[in-house]
mmCIF file of C-alpha atoms in Angstrom:
data_model
loop_
_atom_site.group_PDB
_atom_site.id
_atom_site.type_symbol
_atom_site.label_atom_id
_atom_site.label_comp_id
_atom_site.label_asym_id
_atom_site.label_seq_id
_atom_site.Cartn_x
_atom_site.Cartn_y
_atom_site.Cartn_z
ATOM 1 C CA PRO A 26 -6.308 -35.547 -0.546
ATOM 2 C CA VAL A 27 -6.880 -31.437 -2.288
ATOM 3 C CA GLU A 28 -7.409 -28.893 -0.110
ATOM 4 C CA ALA A 29 -11.261 -27.786 0.364
ATOM 5 C CA GLN A 30 -10.491 -24.026 -0.480
ATOM 6 C CA SER A 31 -8.192 -24.981 -3.706
ATOM 7 C CA PRO A 32 -10.916 -25.403 -6.063
ATOM 8 C CA ASN A 33 -12.165 -21.729 -4.853
ATOM 9 C CA ARG A 34 -8.672 -20.166 -5.430
ATOM 10 C CA ARG A 35 -7.815 -20.157 -9.171
ATOM 11 C CA GLY A 36 -9.463 -18.531 -11.896
ATOM 12 C CA GLN A 37 -8.629 -14.713 -13.356
ATOM 13 C CA GLN A 38 -11.793 -14.069 -10.444
ATOM 14 C CA TYR A 39 -9.562 -14.684 -7.632
ATOM 15 C CA LEU A 40 -6.076 -13.682 -8.841
ATOM 16 C CA ASN A 41 -8.279 -10.262 -9.082
ATOM 17 C CA GLU A 42 -7.869 -10.145 -5.170
ATOM 18 C CA ASP A 43 -5.005 -11.308 -4.836
ATOM 19 C CA PRO A 44 -1.741 -8.892 -3.773
ATOM 20 C CA ARG A 45 0.809 -10.536 -5.873
ATOM 21 C CA SER A 46 -1.733 -9.905 -8.630
ATOM 22 C CA TRP A 47 -1.374 -5.986 -8.167
ATOM 23 C CA ALA A 48 2.305 -6.545 -7.481
ATOM 24 C CA GLU A 49 2.643 -6.770 -11.391
ATOM 25 C CA PRO A 50 3.323 -3.898 -13.301
ATOM 26 C CA GLY A 51 0.507 -2.574 -15.386
ATOM 27 C CA PHE A 52 -2.363 -5.217 -13.487
ATOM 28 C CA SER A 53 -5.869 -4.317 -13.692
ATOM 29 C CA THR A 54 -8.871 -6.250 -13.086
ATOM 30 C CA GLU A 55 -9.719 -8.449 -16.210
ATOM 31 C CA THR A 56 -13.350 -7.713 -16.960
ATOM 32 C CA PRO A 57 -16.585 -8.502 -16.748
ATOM 33 C CA TYR A 58 -16.069 -9.016 -13.092
ATOM 34 C CA TYR A 59 -19.018 -11.111 -11.383
ATOM 35 C CA GLY A 60 -21.131 -8.737 -13.988
ATOM 36 C CA PHE A 61 -19.470 -5.615 -13.512
ATOM 37 C CA GLU A 62 -18.425 -3.844 -16.481
ATOM 38 C CA LYS A 63 -15.862 -1.509 -14.776
ATOM 39 C CA VAL A 64 -14.104 -2.212 -11.596
ATOM 40 C CA THR A 65 -12.348 -0.093 -9.254
ATOM 41 C CA MET A 66 -10.710 -2.884 -6.617
ATOM 42 C CA VAL A 67 -9.838 -2.217 -3.280
ATOM 43 C CA THR A 68 -8.157 -4.902 -1.342
ATOM 44 C CA GLY A 69 -7.395 -5.615 2.082
ATOM 45 C CA HIS A 70 -8.219 -3.493 4.990
ATOM 46 C CA GLY A 71 -7.418 -0.275 7.053
ATOM 47 C CA ASP A 72 -4.813 2.134 5.557
ATOM 48 C CA GLU A 73 -3.201 -0.750 3.951
ATOM 49 C CA ALA A 74 -5.322 -1.711 1.387
ATOM 50 C CA GLY A 75 -4.386 -2.013 -2.388
ATOM 51 C CA GLY A 76 -5.150 -2.693 -5.835
ATOM 52 C CA ASP A 77 -6.165 0.331 -7.551
ATOM 53 C CA TYR A 78 -6.371 2.648 -4.462
ATOM 54 C CA GLU A 79 -2.817 1.967 -3.951
ATOM 55 C CA GLN A 80 -2.086 2.553 -7.497
ATOM 56 C CA TRP A 81 -3.721 5.875 -7.343
ATOM 57 C CA LEU A 82 -2.176 6.597 -3.833
ATOM 58 C CA LYS A 83 1.252 6.185 -5.569
ATOM 59 C CA ALA A 84 0.767 8.616 -8.163
ATOM 60 C CA GLN A 85 -0.490 11.343 -5.744
ATOM 61 C CA PRO A 86 2.268 13.898 -4.178
ATOM 62 C CA GLY A 87 3.748 13.361 -1.314
ATOM 63 C CA ASP A 88 4.903 9.900 -1.152
ATOM 64 C CA TRP A 89 2.008 8.752 1.010
ATOM 65 C CA ASN A 90 2.382 5.062 0.004
ATOM 66 C CA MET A 91 5.450 4.320 2.036
ATOM 67 C CA ARG A 92 4.267 6.257 4.797
ATOM 68 C CA ARG A 93 1.395 4.127 5.875
ATOM 69 C CA GLY A 94 1.259 0.653 8.093
ATOM 70 C CA GLU A 95 2.016 0.275 11.811
ATOM 71 C CA PRO A 96 5.787 0.689 11.309
ATOM 72 C CA ASN A 97 4.764 4.290 10.174
ATOM 73 C CA ALA A 98 2.601 5.306 12.449
ATOM 74 C CA ILE A 99 1.722 8.093 14.786
ATOM 75 C CA PRO A 100 3.450 7.553 17.474
ATOM 76 C CA VAL A 101 -0.119 7.746 20.733
ATOM 77 C CA PRO A 102 0.845 6.809 23.900
ATOM 78 C CA GLY A 103 -1.511 4.850 25.967
ATOM 79 C CA ILE A 104 -3.030 2.919 23.382
ATOM 80 C CA VAL A 105 -3.167 -1.061 24.016
ATOM 81 C CA THR A 106 -6.103 -2.339 22.029
ATOM 82 C CA PRO A 107 -4.103 -5.069 19.268
ATOM 83 C CA GLN A 108 -3.925 -4.091 15.453
ATOM 84 C CA ALA A 109 -4.155 -0.131 16.160
ATOM 85 C CA TRP A 110 -2.203 2.511 15.208
ATOM 86 C CA ARG A 111 -3.019 6.531 14.017
ATOM 87 C CA THR A 112 -2.035 6.365 10.470
ATOM 88 C CA GLN A 113 -0.491 9.664 8.541
ATOM 89 C CA LEU A 114 -2.382 9.435 5.888
ATOM 90 C CA PRO A 115 -4.788 12.641 5.503
ATOM 91 C CA GLU A 116 -8.601 11.691 5.652
ATOM 92 C CA ALA A 117 -9.098 12.366 1.732
ATOM 93 C CA LEU A 118 -6.436 9.940 0.787
ATOM 94 C CA TYR A 119 -7.666 7.202 3.277
ATOM 95 C CA PRO A 120 -9.178 4.659 1.358
ATOM 96 C CA SER A 121 -12.933 5.130 2.426
ATOM 97 C CA ALA A 122 -12.501 8.610 1.074
ATOM 98 C CA TYR A 123 -11.024 7.258 -2.463
ATOM 99 C CA ILE A 124 -14.330 4.881 -2.719
ATOM 100 C CA GLY A 125 -16.468 7.816 -1.929
ATOM 101 C CA GLY A 126 -14.863 9.820 -5.020
ATOM 102 C CA GLU A 127 -14.337 7.099 -7.234
ATOM 103 C CA THR A 128 -18.511 6.663 -6.468
ATOM 104 C CA VAL A 129 -18.725 10.444 -7.070
ATOM 105 C CA ASP A 130 -16.717 10.282 -10.573
ATOM 106 C CA TYR A 131 -18.764 7.105 -11.950
ATOM 107 C CA LEU A 132 -21.942 9.280 -11.142
ATOM 108 C CA GLN A 133 -20.818 11.720 -13.575
ATOM 109 C CA ALA A 134 -19.360 10.160 -16.188
ATOM 110 C CA HIS A 135 -22.299 8.322 -16.193
ATOM 111 C CA THR A 136 -24.616 11.485 -16.475
ATOM 112 C CA VAL A 137 -22.208 12.917 -19.290
ATOM 113 C CA LYS A 138 -23.088 9.764 -21.529
ATOM 114 C CA ASP A 139 -26.651 8.854 -21.133
ATOM 115 C CA THR A 140 -28.779 9.705 -18.158
ATOM 116 C CA ASN A 141 -31.559 7.795 -19.763
ATOM 117 C CA GLN A 142 -29.662 4.148 -19.091
ATOM 118 C CA PRO A 143 -30.064 2.987 -15.949
ATOM 119 C CA PHE A 144 -26.907 2.232 -13.736
ATOM 120 C CA PHE A 145 -26.223 -0.180 -10.726
ATOM 121 C CA ILE A 146 -23.042 0.666 -8.284
ATOM 122 C CA GLN A 147 -21.411 -1.283 -5.541
ATOM 123 C CA CYS A 148 -19.466 1.006 -3.462
ATOM 124 C CA SER A 149 -18.222 -1.289 -0.739
ATOM 125 C CA PHE A 150 -15.676 -0.056 2.161
ATOM 126 C CA PRO A 151 -13.567 -2.270 3.170
ATOM 127 C CA ASP A 152 -14.314 -0.186 6.729
ATOM 128 C CA PRO A 153 -15.200 -0.469 9.569
ATOM 129 C CA HIS A 154 -12.806 -3.398 10.177
ATOM 130 C CA HIS A 155 -9.315 -4.653 11.726
ATOM 131 C CA PRO A 156 -6.970 -2.991 11.986
ATOM 132 C CA PHE A 157 -8.504 -0.113 13.610
ATOM 133 C CA THR A 158 -6.869 3.018 11.337
ATOM 134 C CA PRO A 159 -9.562 5.826 11.107
ATOM 135 C CA PRO A 160 -7.591 8.916 10.150
ATOM 136 C CA GLY A 161 -7.423 12.621 11.065
ATOM 137 C CA ARG A 162 -10.123 13.895 13.049
ATOM 138 C CA TYR A 163 -11.505 10.312 13.259
ATOM 139 C CA TRP A 164 -8.755 8.292 15.043
ATOM 140 C CA ASP A 165 -9.980 10.203 18.718
ATOM 141 C CA MET A 166 -13.731 11.561 17.510
ATOM 142 C CA TYR A 167 -15.025 8.610 20.050
ATOM 143 C CA ASP A 168 -12.962 8.890 24.256
ATOM 144 C CA PRO A 169 -12.532 5.161 24.862
ATOM 145 C CA ASP A 170 -13.579 6.246 28.644
ATOM 146 C CA GLU A 171 -17.140 7.374 27.398
ATOM 147 C CA ILE A 172 -17.793 3.509 25.485
ATOM 148 C CA ALA A 173 -19.869 1.272 27.283
ATOM 149 C CA LEU A 174 -18.997 -2.249 27.406
ATOM 150 C CA PRO A 175 -20.970 -4.589 25.309
ATOM 151 C CA SER A 176 -24.133 -6.054 27.064
ATOM 152 C CA GLY A 177 -21.990 -9.616 26.337
ATOM 153 C CA PHE A 178 -18.768 -8.654 27.313
ATOM 154 C CA GLY A 179 -17.089 -11.470 29.891
ATOM 155 C CA ARG A 180 -16.001 -14.794 29.530
ATOM 156 C CA GLY A 181 -17.898 -17.502 27.051
ATOM 157 C CA ASP A 182 -18.201 -21.358 28.392
ATOM 158 C CA THR A 183 -17.501 -22.614 25.040
ATOM 159 C CA HIS A 184 -13.968 -24.573 24.466
ATOM 160 C CA LEU A 185 -12.726 -21.655 22.225
ATOM 161 C CA ASP A 186 -13.811 -18.975 24.825
ATOM 162 C CA ASN A 187 -11.799 -20.664 27.664
ATOM 163 C CA TYR A 188 -8.639 -21.619 24.864
ATOM 164 C CA LEU A 189 -8.355 -18.126 24.180
ATOM 165 C CA HIS A 190 -9.190 -16.099 27.216
ATOM 166 C CA GLU A 191 -6.789 -19.060 28.599
ATOM 167 C CA ALA A 192 -4.021 -17.887 25.677
ATOM 168 C CA LEU A 193 -4.215 -14.327 26.936
ATOM 169 C CA GLU A 194 -4.383 -14.907 31.078
ATOM 170 C CA GLN A 195 -0.857 -16.803 30.177
ATOM 171 C CA GLY A 196 0.677 -14.394 27.930
ATOM 172 C CA ARG A 197 0.393 -16.837 24.830
ATOM 173 C CA ALA A 198 -2.216 -15.042 23.110
ATOM 174 C CA GLN A 199 -1.506 -14.541 19.358
ATOM 175 C CA ARG A 200 -3.487 -10.885 18.850
ATOM 176 C CA SER A 201 -1.519 -9.676 15.523
ATOM 177 C CA THR A 202 -3.521 -12.319 12.936
ATOM 178 C CA GLN A 203 -6.839 -12.479 11.216
ATOM 179 C CA MET A 204 -7.865 -15.232 13.839
ATOM 180 C CA PRO A 205 -10.198 -13.846 16.837
ATOM 181 C CA TYR A 206 -8.465 -13.298 19.980
ATOM 182 C CA ALA A 207 -9.712 -11.974 23.759
ATOM 183 C CA VAL A 208 -9.454 -8.709 25.203
ATOM 184 C CA ASN A 209 -9.614 -6.643 28.286
ATOM 185 C CA GLU A 210 -11.979 -4.041 29.339
ATOM 186 C CA ARG A 211 -9.827 -1.174 27.887
ATOM 187 C CA GLU A 212 -9.043 -2.959 25.111
ATOM 188 C CA VAL A 213 -12.630 -3.186 24.312
ATOM 189 C CA ARG A 214 -13.585 0.307 24.650
ATOM 190 C CA GLU A 215 -10.484 1.264 22.531
ATOM 191 C CA ALA A 216 -11.676 -0.612 19.532
ATOM 192 C CA ILE A 217 -15.331 0.427 19.982
ATOM 193 C CA ALA A 218 -14.088 4.160 19.676
ATOM 194 C CA LEU A 219 -12.032 3.348 16.794
ATOM 195 C CA THR A 220 -14.821 1.582 14.899
ATOM 196 C CA TYR A 221 -17.044 4.223 15.321
ATOM 197 C CA GLY A 222 -14.667 6.638 14.066
ATOM 198 C CA MET A 223 -14.273 4.460 11.022
ATOM 199 C CA ILE A 224 -18.027 4.027 10.848
ATOM 200 C CA ALA A 225 -18.307 8.206 10.921
ATOM 201 C CA LEU A 226 -16.209 8.630 7.981
ATOM 202 C CA ILE A 227 -18.013 6.191 6.247
ATOM 203 C CA ASP A 228 -21.036 8.077 6.783
ATOM 204 C CA ASP A 229 -19.728 10.706 5.687
ATOM 205 C CA GLN A 230 -18.742 9.366 2.761
ATOM 206 C CA VAL A 231 -21.940 7.943 1.988
ATOM 207 C CA GLY A 232 -23.247 11.531 2.414
ATOM 208 C CA VAL A 233 -21.049 12.592 -0.053
ATOM 209 C CA VAL A 234 -22.319 10.603 -2.558
ATOM 210 C CA MET A 235 -25.931 10.946 -1.532
ATOM 211 C CA ALA A 236 -25.195 15.048 -2.159
ATOM 212 C CA GLU A 237 -23.636 14.360 -5.696
ATOM 213 C CA LEU A 238 -27.349 12.009 -6.134
ATOM 214 C CA GLU A 239 -29.272 14.836 -5.990
ATOM 215 C CA ARG A 240 -27.129 17.383 -7.051
ATOM 216 C CA LEU A 241 -27.213 15.243 -10.405
ATOM 217 C CA GLY A 242 -31.346 14.789 -10.466
ATOM 218 C CA LEU A 243 -30.769 11.199 -9.674
ATOM 219 C CA VAL A 244 -31.549 10.958 -6.011
ATOM 220 C CA GLU A 245 -35.743 10.652 -6.528
ATOM 221 C CA ASP A 246 -35.205 7.385 -8.786
ATOM 222 C CA THR A 247 -32.168 5.814 -7.555
ATOM 223 C CA LEU A 248 -32.728 3.025 -5.227
ATOM 224 C CA VAL A 249 -29.923 3.071 -2.195
ATOM 225 C CA ILE A 250 -29.370 0.124 -0.255
ATOM 226 C CA PHE A 251 -27.313 -0.032 2.652
ATOM 227 C CA THR A 252 -25.949 -3.365 4.355
ATOM 228 C CA SER A 253 -23.020 -5.079 5.241
ATOM 229 C CA ASP A 254 -21.292 -8.868 4.699
ATOM 230 C CA HIS A 255 -21.057 -9.571 8.377
ATOM 231 C CA GLY A 256 -20.247 -8.954 11.936
ATOM 232 C CA ASP A 257 -17.589 -8.823 14.390
ATOM 233 C CA TYR A 258 -17.370 -10.272 18.088
ATOM 234 C CA MET A 259 -16.549 -6.747 18.913
ATOM 235 C CA GLY A 260 -16.383 -7.632 22.811
ATOM 236 C CA ASP A 261 -19.215 -9.956 23.162
ATOM 237 C CA ARG A 262 -17.782 -12.439 24.893
ATOM 238 C CA GLY A 263 -14.439 -10.802 25.507
ATOM 239 C CA LEU A 264 -13.474 -11.497 21.939
ATOM 240 C CA MET A 265 -12.897 -9.474 19.374
ATOM 241 C CA LEU A 266 -12.800 -10.190 14.802
ATOM 242 C CA LYS A 267 -15.218 -13.226 13.424
ATOM 243 C CA GLY A 268 -14.836 -17.247 13.514
#
């Protein structure tokens, strides 16, 4: 028997997104990559993102690459929601800011090269996503006490709902993985507040990109599409994540 996902876990395009590939010195994304001629790869989420971003971060003064992740988090008493920590990374070095900056750099290079040629940019932010690690002022930009519970908060009646809530009640919940887990009211409010912080940072970076389009005289003939890949329970049925 062959695992159903195995055919999709082979080949260069998959390896481009594999953290093990980026652990090899000098690794870079092989192009064309799904049709893209230039690729700046950011893998993972939160302050633990990898790929080209990690290589860039290692080159910044301050040894910031070794100061991220939950073990290096800034202590914040009272935070109880799973997979949340206050990152040491400053706003300017966080993945979302890096992606905004790379997009601006591409626009500037394109303008210098040939403004008459059309361009397509996929500016993809890993956030908002767990782990919940908005940097700097975005961490406490929203107060959990002022966050309303989702209208769908509460225990559902499916087998999944029952299993996850029973696991929480019995103290056997696994809440540090990629799989959905049950949460209480306080945890939901904190997760939503931190998610809003991540969204606010992305909003600011979209503003940076839009301002550069306008400065370069490209805003009037550039089609901007804002979309996302999927949602999150985010407290609906008392659950987090997806699946």
